[in-house]
mmCIF file with all atom_site columns, C-alpha atoms in Angstrom:
data_model
loop_
_atom_site.group_PDB
_atom_site.id
_atom_site.type_symbol
_atom_site.label_atom_id
_atom_site.label_alt_id
_atom_site.label_comp_id
_atom_site.label_asym_id
_atom_site.label_entity_id
_atom_site.label_seq_id
_atom_site.pdbx_PDB_ins_code
_atom_site.Cartn_x
_atom_site.Cartn_y
_atom_site.Cartn_z
_atom_site.occupancy
_atom_site.B_iso_or_equiv
_atom_site.pdbx_formal_charge
_atom_site.auth_seq_id
_atom_site.auth_comp_id
_atom_site.auth_asym_id
_atom_site.auth_atom_id
_atom_site.pdbx_PDB_model_num
ATOM 1   C CA . LYS A 1 1   ? 90.434  11.296  48.705 1.00 0.00 ? 145 LYS A CA 1
ATOM 2   C CA . LYS A 1 2   ? 92.901  10.194  51.073 1.00 0.00 ? 146 LYS A CA 1
ATOM 3   C CA . GLU A 1 3   ? 94.451  7.751   48.726 1.00 0.00 ? 147 GLU A CA 1
ATOM 4   C CA . THR A 1 4   ? 94.143  10.895  45.549 1.00 0.00 ? 148 THR A CA 1
ATOM 5   C CA . LYS A 1 5   ? 96.205  13.329  48.274 1.00 0.00 ? 149 LYS A CA 1
ATOM 6   C CA . ASP A 1 6   ? 99.041  10.606  49.045 1.00 0.00 ? 150 ASP A CA 1
ATOM 7   C CA . LEU A 1 7   ? 99.035  10.100  45.460 1.00 0.00 ? 151 LEU A CA 1
ATOM 8   C CA . GLY A 1 8   ? 100.053 13.531  44.983 1.00 0.00 ? 152 GLY A CA 1
ATOM 9   C CA . PHE A 1 9   ? 102.023 14.091  48.057 1.00 0.00 ? 153 PHE A CA 1
ATOM 10  C CA . GLY A 1 10  ? 104.386 11.209  46.210 1.00 0.00 ? 154 GLY A CA 1
ATOM 11  C CA . PHE A 1 11  ? 104.338 12.727  42.861 1.00 0.00 ? 155 PHE A CA 1
ATOM 12  C CA . GLY A 1 12  ? 104.794 16.625  44.330 1.00 0.00 ? 156 GLY A CA 1
ATOM 13  C CA . LEU A 1 13  ? 108.072 14.936  45.651 1.00 0.00 ? 157 LEU A CA 1
ATOM 14  C CA . ILE A 1 14  ? 109.256 14.117  42.734 1.00 0.00 ? 158 ILE A CA 1
ATOM 15  C CA . ILE A 1 15  ? 108.615 17.093  40.606 1.00 0.00 ? 159 ILE A CA 1
ATOM 16  C CA . LEU A 1 16  ? 110.716 18.639  44.237 1.00 0.00 ? 160 LEU A CA 1
ATOM 17  C CA . LEU A 1 17  ? 113.343 16.339  42.752 1.00 0.00 ? 161 LEU A CA 1
ATOM 18  C CA . LEU A 1 18  ? 113.741 17.299  39.376 1.00 0.00 ? 162 LEU A CA 1
ATOM 19  C CA . LEU A 1 19  ? 113.733 21.525  40.870 1.00 0.00 ? 163 LEU A CA 1
ATOM 20  C CA . ILE A 1 20  ? 116.391 20.436  42.491 1.00 0.00 ? 164 ILE A CA 1
ATOM 21  C CA . SER A 1 21  ? 118.666 18.493  40.218 1.00 0.00 ? 165 SER A CA 1
ATOM 22  C CA . GLY A 1 22  ? 117.726 20.064  36.663 1.00 0.00 ? 166 GLY A CA 1
ATOM 23  C CA . TYR A 1 23  ? 116.423 18.489  33.542 1.00 0.00 ? 167 TYR A CA 1
ATOM 24  C CA . LEU A 1 24  ? 119.427 15.608  33.841 1.00 0.00 ? 168 LEU A CA 1
ATOM 25  C CA . ALA A 1 25  ? 117.071 14.419  36.806 1.00 0.00 ? 169 ALA A CA 1
ATOM 26  C CA . GLY A 1 26  ? 113.819 13.948  34.763 1.00 0.00 ? 170 GLY A CA 1
ATOM 27  C CA . PHE A 1 27  ? 115.958 12.450  32.094 1.00 0.00 ? 171 PHE A CA 1
ATOM 28  C CA . LEU A 1 28  ? 117.122 9.461   34.435 1.00 0.00 ? 172 LEU A CA 1
ATOM 29  C CA . LEU A 1 29  ? 113.890 9.527   35.649 1.00 0.00 ? 173 LEU A CA 1
ATOM 30  C CA . LEU A 1 30  ? 112.119 8.580   32.642 1.00 0.00 ? 174 LEU A CA 1
ATOM 31  C CA . LEU A 1 31  ? 114.999 6.448   31.721 1.00 0.00 ? 175 LEU A CA 1
ATOM 32  C CA . ILE A 1 32  ? 114.549 3.875   34.630 1.00 0.00 ? 176 ILE A CA 1
ATOM 33  C CA . TYR A 1 33  ? 110.279 4.263   34.332 1.00 0.00 ? 177 TYR A CA 1
ATOM 34  C CA . VAL A 1 34  ? 111.215 2.944   30.218 1.00 0.00 ? 178 VAL A CA 1
ATOM 35  C CA . ILE A 1 35  ? 113.274 0.176   31.798 1.00 0.00 ? 179 ILE A CA 1
ATOM 36  C CA . ALA A 1 36  ? 111.136 -1.003  34.127 1.00 0.00 ? 180 ALA A CA 1
ATOM 37  C CA . PHE A 1 37  ? 108.239 -0.844  31.916 1.00 0.00 ? 181 PHE A CA 1
ATOM 38  C CA . ILE A 1 38  ? 110.271 -3.634  29.473 1.00 0.00 ? 182 ILE A CA 1
ATOM 39  C CA . GLN A 1 39  ? 111.387 -5.393  32.936 1.00 0.00 ? 183 GLN A CA 1
ATOM 40  C CA . THR A 1 40  ? 107.427 -5.719  34.343 1.00 0.00 ? 184 THR A CA 1
ATOM 41  C CA . LEU A 1 41  ? 106.310 -7.189  30.881 1.00 0.00 ? 185 LEU A CA 1
ATOM 42  C CA . SER A 1 42  ? 109.133 -9.492  30.940 1.00 0.00 ? 186 SER A CA 1
ATOM 43  C CA . ALA A 1 43  ? 108.550 -11.030 34.419 1.00 0.00 ? 187 ALA A CA 1
ATOM 44  C CA . MET A 1 44  ? 104.716 -11.249 33.499 1.00 0.00 ? 188 MET A CA 1
ATOM 45  C CA . ARG A 1 45  ? 105.373 -13.911 30.826 1.00 0.00 ? 189 ARG A CA 1
ATOM 46  C CA . LYS A 1 46  ? 107.634 -15.992 33.064 1.00 0.00 ? 190 LYS A CA 1
ATOM 47  C CA . MET A 1 47  ? 105.275 -15.181 35.753 1.00 0.00 ? 191 MET A CA 1
ATOM 48  C CA . ARG A 1 48  ? 102.120 -16.479 33.719 1.00 0.00 ? 192 ARG A CA 1
ATOM 49  C CA . SER A 1 49  ? 104.579 -19.603 32.922 1.00 0.00 ? 193 SER A CA 1
ATOM 50  C CA . SER A 1 50  ? 104.313 -21.238 35.741 1.00 0.00 ? 194 SER A CA 1
ATOM 51  C CA . MET A 1 51  ? 100.892 -20.916 36.847 1.00 0.00 ? 195 MET A CA 1
ATOM 52  C CA . ILE A 1 52  ? 97.604  -22.417 36.526 1.00 0.00 ? 196 ILE A CA 1
ATOM 53  C CA . GLU A 1 53  ? 94.576  -19.924 35.234 1.00 0.00 ? 197 GLU A CA 1
ATOM 54  C CA . VAL A 1 54  ? 91.216  -20.712 37.049 1.00 0.00 ? 198 VAL A CA 1
ATOM 55  C CA . ASN A 1 55  ? 88.271  -21.321 34.828 1.00 0.00 ? 199 ASN A CA 1
ATOM 56  C CA . GLU A 1 56  ? 85.300  -24.283 35.032 1.00 0.00 ? 200 GLU A CA 1
ATOM 57  C CA . LYS A 1 57  ? 87.681  -27.144 34.995 1.00 0.00 ? 201 LYS A CA 1
ATOM 58  C CA . GLN A 1 58  ? 90.380  -25.647 37.113 1.00 0.00 ? 202 GLN A CA 1
ATOM 59  C CA . TYR A 1 59  ? 89.431  -24.969 40.695 1.00 0.00 ? 203 TYR A CA 1
ATOM 60  C CA . PRO A 1 60  ? 86.234  -24.458 39.636 1.00 0.00 ? 204 PRO A CA 1
ATOM 61  C CA . GLU A 1 61  ? 84.831  -23.363 43.486 1.00 0.00 ? 205 GLU A CA 1
ATOM 62  C CA . ILE A 1 62  ? 87.438  -20.858 43.393 1.00 0.00 ? 206 ILE A CA 1
ATOM 63  C CA . TYR A 1 63  ? 86.323  -19.462 39.924 1.00 0.00 ? 207 TYR A CA 1
ATOM 64  C CA . CYS A 1 64  ? 82.730  -19.251 41.449 1.00 0.00 ? 208 CYS A CA 1
ATOM 65  C CA . LEU A 1 65  ? 83.906  -17.235 44.237 1.00 0.00 ? 209 LEU A CA 1
ATOM 66  C CA . PHE A 1 66  ? 85.786  -15.074 41.354 1.00 0.00 ? 210 PHE A CA 1
ATOM 67  C CA . GLN A 1 67  ? 82.623  -14.645 39.336 1.00 0.00 ? 211 GLN A CA 1
ATOM 68  C CA . GLN A 1 68  ? 80.939  -13.425 42.541 1.00 0.00 ? 212 GLN A CA 1
ATOM 69  C CA . ALA A 1 69  ? 82.628  -11.265 43.602 1.00 0.00 ? 213 ALA A CA 1
ATOM 70  C CA . GLN A 1 70  ? 83.293  -9.810  39.593 1.00 0.00 ? 214 GLN A CA 1
ATOM 71  C CA . SER A 1 71  ? 79.415  -9.391  39.777 1.00 0.00 ? 215 SER A CA 1
ATOM 72  C CA . TYR A 1 72  ? 79.422  -7.052  43.005 1.00 0.00 ? 216 TYR A CA 1
ATOM 73  C CA . LEU A 1 73  ? 82.376  -4.666  41.161 1.00 0.00 ? 217 LEU A CA 1
ATOM 74  C CA . PRO A 1 74  ? 82.614  -2.817  37.451 1.00 0.00 ? 218 PRO A CA 1
ATOM 75  C CA . GLU A 1 75  ? 83.500  -4.913  34.628 1.00 0.00 ? 219 GLU A CA 1
ATOM 76  C CA . ILE A 1 76  ? 87.474  -5.404  34.636 1.00 0.00 ? 220 ILE A CA 1
ATOM 77  C CA . ASP A 1 77  ? 89.266  -7.585  31.821 1.00 0.00 ? 221 ASP A CA 1
ATOM 78  C CA . VAL A 1 78  ? 90.792  -9.732  34.606 1.00 0.00 ? 222 VAL A CA 1
ATOM 79  C CA . LYS A 1 79  ? 92.648  -13.925 34.494 1.00 0.00 ? 223 LYS A CA 1
ATOM 80  C CA . LEU A 1 80  ? 92.679  -15.654 37.440 1.00 0.00 ? 224 LEU A CA 1
ATOM 81  C CA . TYR A 1 81  ? 95.801  -17.423 38.806 1.00 0.00 ? 225 TYR A CA 1
ATOM 82  C CA . VAL A 1 82  ? 96.656  -19.857 40.906 1.00 0.00 ? 226 VAL A CA 1
ATOM 83  C CA . THR A 1 83  ? 100.914 -20.805 41.558 1.00 0.00 ? 227 THR A CA 1
ATOM 84  C CA . GLN A 1 84  ? 102.610 -23.065 44.035 1.00 0.00 ? 228 GLN A CA 1
ATOM 85  C CA . SER A 1 85  ? 103.748 -21.493 46.948 1.00 0.00 ? 229 SER A CA 1
ATOM 86  C CA . PRO A 1 86  ? 104.436 -22.037 50.789 1.00 0.00 ? 230 PRO A CA 1
ATOM 87  C CA . ILE A 1 87  ? 104.059 -18.155 51.009 1.00 0.00 ? 231 ILE A CA 1
ATOM 88  C CA . VAL A 1 88  ? 100.690 -16.795 51.914 1.00 0.00 ? 232 VAL A CA 1
ATOM 89  C CA . ASN A 1 89  ? 99.534  -13.913 49.848 1.00 0.00 ? 233 ASN A CA 1
ATOM 90  C CA . ALA A 1 90  ? 97.685  -12.904 46.695 1.00 0.00 ? 234 ALA A CA 1
ATOM 91  C CA . TYR A 1 91  ? 98.718  -9.755  44.281 1.00 0.00 ? 235 TYR A CA 1
ATOM 92  C CA . THR A 1 92  ? 97.841  -8.085  41.156 1.00 0.00 ? 236 THR A CA 1
ATOM 93  C CA . LEU A 1 93  ? 100.232 -6.476  39.122 1.00 0.00 ? 237 LEU A CA 1
ATOM 94  C CA . GLY A 1 94  ? 100.404 -5.470  34.911 1.00 0.00 ? 238 GLY A CA 1
ATOM 95  C CA . LEU A 1 95  ? 100.325 -2.380  33.065 1.00 0.00 ? 239 LEU A CA 1
ATOM 96  C CA . ARG A 1 96  ? 97.560  -3.000  30.380 1.00 0.00 ? 240 ARG A CA 1
ATOM 97  C CA . LYS A 1 97  ? 94.774  -5.199  30.059 1.00 0.00 ? 241 LYS A CA 1
ATOM 98  C CA . PRO A 1 98  ? 93.751  -8.729  30.936 1.00 0.00 ? 242 PRO A CA 1
ATOM 99  C CA . PHE A 1 99  ? 95.451  -7.768  34.500 1.00 0.00 ? 243 PHE A CA 1
ATOM 100 C CA . PRO A 1 100 ? 96.585  -11.172 36.270 1.00 0.00 ? 244 PRO A CA 1
ATOM 101 C CA . ILE A 1 101 ? 95.220  -11.403 39.874 1.00 0.00 ? 245 ILE A CA 1
ATOM 102 C CA . VAL A 1 102 ? 97.183  -14.454 41.351 1.00 0.00 ? 246 VAL A CA 1
ATOM 103 C CA . LEU A 1 103 ? 96.654  -16.122 44.301 1.00 0.00 ? 247 LEU A CA 1
ATOM 104 C CA . HIS A 1 104 ? 99.493  -18.290 46.147 1.00 0.00 ? 248 HIS A CA 1
ATOM 105 C CA . SER A 1 105 ? 98.367  -22.158 47.144 1.00 0.00 ? 249 SER A CA 1
ATOM 106 C CA . SER A 1 106 ? 98.988  -21.663 50.309 1.00 0.00 ? 250 SER A CA 1
ATOM 107 C CA . LEU A 1 107 ? 96.406  -18.915 50.785 1.00 0.00 ? 251 LEU A CA 1
ATOM 108 C CA . VAL A 1 108 ? 93.637  -20.907 49.293 1.00 0.00 ? 252 VAL A CA 1
ATOM 109 C CA . GLU A 1 109 ? 95.072  -24.073 51.280 1.00 0.00 ? 253 GLU A CA 1
ATOM 110 C CA . ILE A 1 110 ? 94.523  -21.999 54.645 1.00 0.00 ? 254 ILE A CA 1
ATOM 111 C CA . MET A 1 111 ? 91.565  -19.571 53.707 1.00 0.00 ? 255 MET A CA 1
ATOM 112 C CA . LYS A 1 112 ? 88.112  -20.032 53.900 1.00 0.00 ? 256 LYS A CA 1
ATOM 113 C CA . PRO A 1 113 ? 85.500  -19.191 51.065 1.00 0.00 ? 257 PRO A CA 1
ATOM 114 C CA . GLU A 1 114 ? 84.167  -16.524 51.824 1.00 0.00 ? 258 GLU A CA 1
ATOM 115 C CA . GLU A 1 115 ? 87.638  -14.831 52.520 1.00 0.00 ? 259 GLU A CA 1
ATOM 116 C CA . ILE A 1 116 ? 89.261  -16.025 49.531 1.00 0.00 ? 260 ILE A CA 1
ATOM 117 C CA . GLN A 1 117 ? 86.448  -14.208 48.049 1.00 0.00 ? 261 GLN A CA 1
ATOM 118 C CA . ALA A 1 118 ? 87.157  -10.812 49.830 1.00 0.00 ? 262 ALA A CA 1
ATOM 119 C CA . ILE A 1 119 ? 90.792  -11.024 48.583 1.00 0.00 ? 263 ILE A CA 1
ATOM 120 C CA . ILE A 1 120 ? 89.661  -11.237 45.121 1.00 0.00 ? 264 ILE A CA 1
ATOM 121 C CA . GLY A 1 121 ? 87.597  -8.245  45.699 1.00 0.00 ? 265 GLY A CA 1
ATOM 122 C CA . HIS A 1 122 ? 90.488  -6.556  47.238 1.00 0.00 ? 266 HIS A CA 1
ATOM 123 C CA . GLU A 1 123 ? 93.186  -7.187  44.287 1.00 0.00 ? 267 GLU A CA 1
ATOM 124 C CA . MET A 1 124 ? 90.215  -6.001  41.879 1.00 0.00 ? 268 MET A CA 1
ATOM 125 C CA . GLY A 1 125 ? 89.978  -3.108  43.728 1.00 0.00 ? 269 GLY A CA 1
ATOM 126 C CA . HIS A 1 126 ? 93.332  -2.458  43.456 1.00 0.00 ? 270 HIS A CA 1
ATOM 127 C CA . ILE A 1 127 ? 92.792  -3.160  39.146 1.00 0.00 ? 271 ILE A CA 1
ATOM 128 C CA . ILE A 1 128 ? 89.327  -0.321  39.631 1.00 0.00 ? 272 ILE A CA 1
ATOM 129 C CA . PHE A 1 129 ? 91.278  2.505   40.709 1.00 0.00 ? 273 PHE A CA 1
ATOM 130 C CA . GLY A 1 130 ? 94.520  2.069   38.722 1.00 0.00 ? 274 GLY A CA 1
ATOM 131 C CA . HIS A 1 131 ? 96.772  0.754   41.364 1.00 0.00 ? 275 HIS A CA 1
ATOM 132 C CA . THR A 1 132 ? 98.032  -2.093  39.129 1.00 0.00 ? 276 THR A CA 1
ATOM 133 C CA . ARG A 1 133 ? 99.698  0.344   36.767 1.00 0.00 ? 277 ARG A CA 1
ATOM 134 C CA . LEU A 1 134 ? 101.850 2.490   39.640 1.00 0.00 ? 278 LEU A CA 1
ATOM 135 C CA . ASN A 1 135 ? 102.824 -0.665  41.776 1.00 0.00 ? 279 ASN A CA 1
ATOM 136 C CA . SER A 1 136 ? 104.103 -2.663  38.790 1.00 0.00 ? 280 SER A CA 1
ATOM 137 C CA . LEU A 1 137 ? 106.694 -0.178  37.355 1.00 0.00 ? 281 LEU A CA 1
ATOM 138 C CA . MET A 1 138 ? 107.866 0.189   41.305 1.00 0.00 ? 282 MET A CA 1
ATOM 139 C CA . GLN A 1 139 ? 108.463 -3.825  41.985 1.00 0.00 ? 283 GLN A CA 1
ATOM 140 C CA . THR A 1 140 ? 111.276 -3.471  39.508 1.00 0.00 ? 284 THR A CA 1
ATOM 141 C CA . PRO A 1 141 ? 114.872 -3.166  41.489 1.00 0.00 ? 285 PRO A CA 1
ATOM 142 C CA . ILE A 1 142 ? 115.935 -0.105  39.464 1.00 0.00 ? 286 ILE A CA 1
ATOM 143 C CA . SER A 1 143 ? 112.916 1.443   40.500 1.00 0.00 ? 287 SER A CA 1
ATOM 144 C CA . LYS A 1 144 ? 113.228 0.725   44.825 1.00 0.00 ? 288 LYS A CA 1
ATOM 145 C CA . TYR A 1 145 ? 114.343 4.628   45.266 1.00 0.00 ? 289 TYR A CA 1
ATOM 146 C CA . VAL A 1 146 ? 111.788 6.004   43.407 1.00 0.00 ? 290 VAL A CA 1
ATOM 147 C CA . ARG A 1 147 ? 109.189 3.322   45.626 1.00 0.00 ? 291 ARG A CA 1
ATOM 148 C CA . ILE A 1 148 ? 110.583 5.526   48.854 1.00 0.00 ? 292 ILE A CA 1
ATOM 149 C CA . MET A 1 149 ? 108.824 9.118   48.060 1.00 0.00 ? 293 MET A CA 1
ATOM 150 C CA . PHE A 1 150 ? 105.442 6.596   47.651 1.00 0.00 ? 294 PHE A CA 1
ATOM 151 C CA . LEU A 1 151 ? 105.130 4.377   50.267 1.00 0.00 ? 295 LEU A CA 1
ATOM 152 C CA . LYS A 1 152 ? 102.266 6.673   51.847 1.00 0.00 ? 296 LYS A CA 1
ATOM 153 C CA . TRP A 1 153 ? 100.627 6.252   49.427 1.00 0.00 ? 297 TRP A CA 1
ATOM 154 C CA . SER A 1 154 ? 101.084 2.515   48.497 1.00 0.00 ? 298 SER A CA 1
ATOM 155 C CA . ARG A 1 155 ? 99.305  2.201   52.281 1.00 0.00 ? 299 ARG A CA 1
ATOM 156 C CA . SER A 1 156 ? 96.433  4.493   51.387 1.00 0.00 ? 300 SER A CA 1
ATOM 157 C CA . ALA A 1 157 ? 95.861  2.598   47.930 1.00 0.00 ? 301 ALA A CA 1
ATOM 158 C CA . GLU A 1 158 ? 95.794  -0.896  50.710 1.00 0.00 ? 302 GLU A CA 1
ATOM 159 C CA . PHE A 1 159 ? 93.052  1.138   52.202 1.00 0.00 ? 303 PHE A CA 1
ATOM 160 C CA . SER A 1 160 ? 91.018  2.019   49.126 1.00 0.00 ? 304 SER A CA 1
ATOM 161 C CA . ALA A 1 161 ? 91.440  -1.871  47.932 1.00 0.00 ? 305 ALA A CA 1
ATOM 162 C CA . ASP A 1 162 ? 90.227  -3.213  51.196 1.00 0.00 ? 306 ASP A CA 1
ATOM 163 C CA . ALA A 1 163 ? 86.993  -0.964  51.148 1.00 0.00 ? 307 ALA A CA 1
ATOM 164 C CA . VAL A 1 164 ? 85.969  -3.057  47.598 1.00 0.00 ? 308 VAL A CA 1
ATOM 165 C CA . SER A 1 165 ? 86.454  -6.530  49.021 1.00 0.00 ? 309 SER A CA 1
ATOM 166 C CA . TRP A 1 166 ? 83.554  -7.231  51.204 1.00 0.00 ? 310 TRP A CA 1
#
């Protein structure tokens, strides 16, 4: 409920901006999101070329955790990847199915199996709640100023995804 309220707050700010600055701002905002959409698709193609897809043969232990996490949640079309990185992180993004979930190799190395499963569940929560589409559009350099209006919603979205992870 709080997440919906905070999302409404972000959209309200955009509507206020449109009312204040007129149709030109609306057109520019639409153009920003079209460009962001194209940039997101391009970044996803490039990103997938440097990752390993988790399956029965590659990272079988993580694949088992992934399947267990999926069994507790509504069915969604997801692909799990591991990418080489010294940064301890995991994320999901995307505008369409299958949605990628990316685990950094350093996270996989230091986390216990139940922690990895919770992280996968958290990222699946973002997909289930529809956070990935909006977040993907906001991760491009061209939309960084619009992103400020959705900071409060972003924090609420993290709490919602946390609730799914356990």
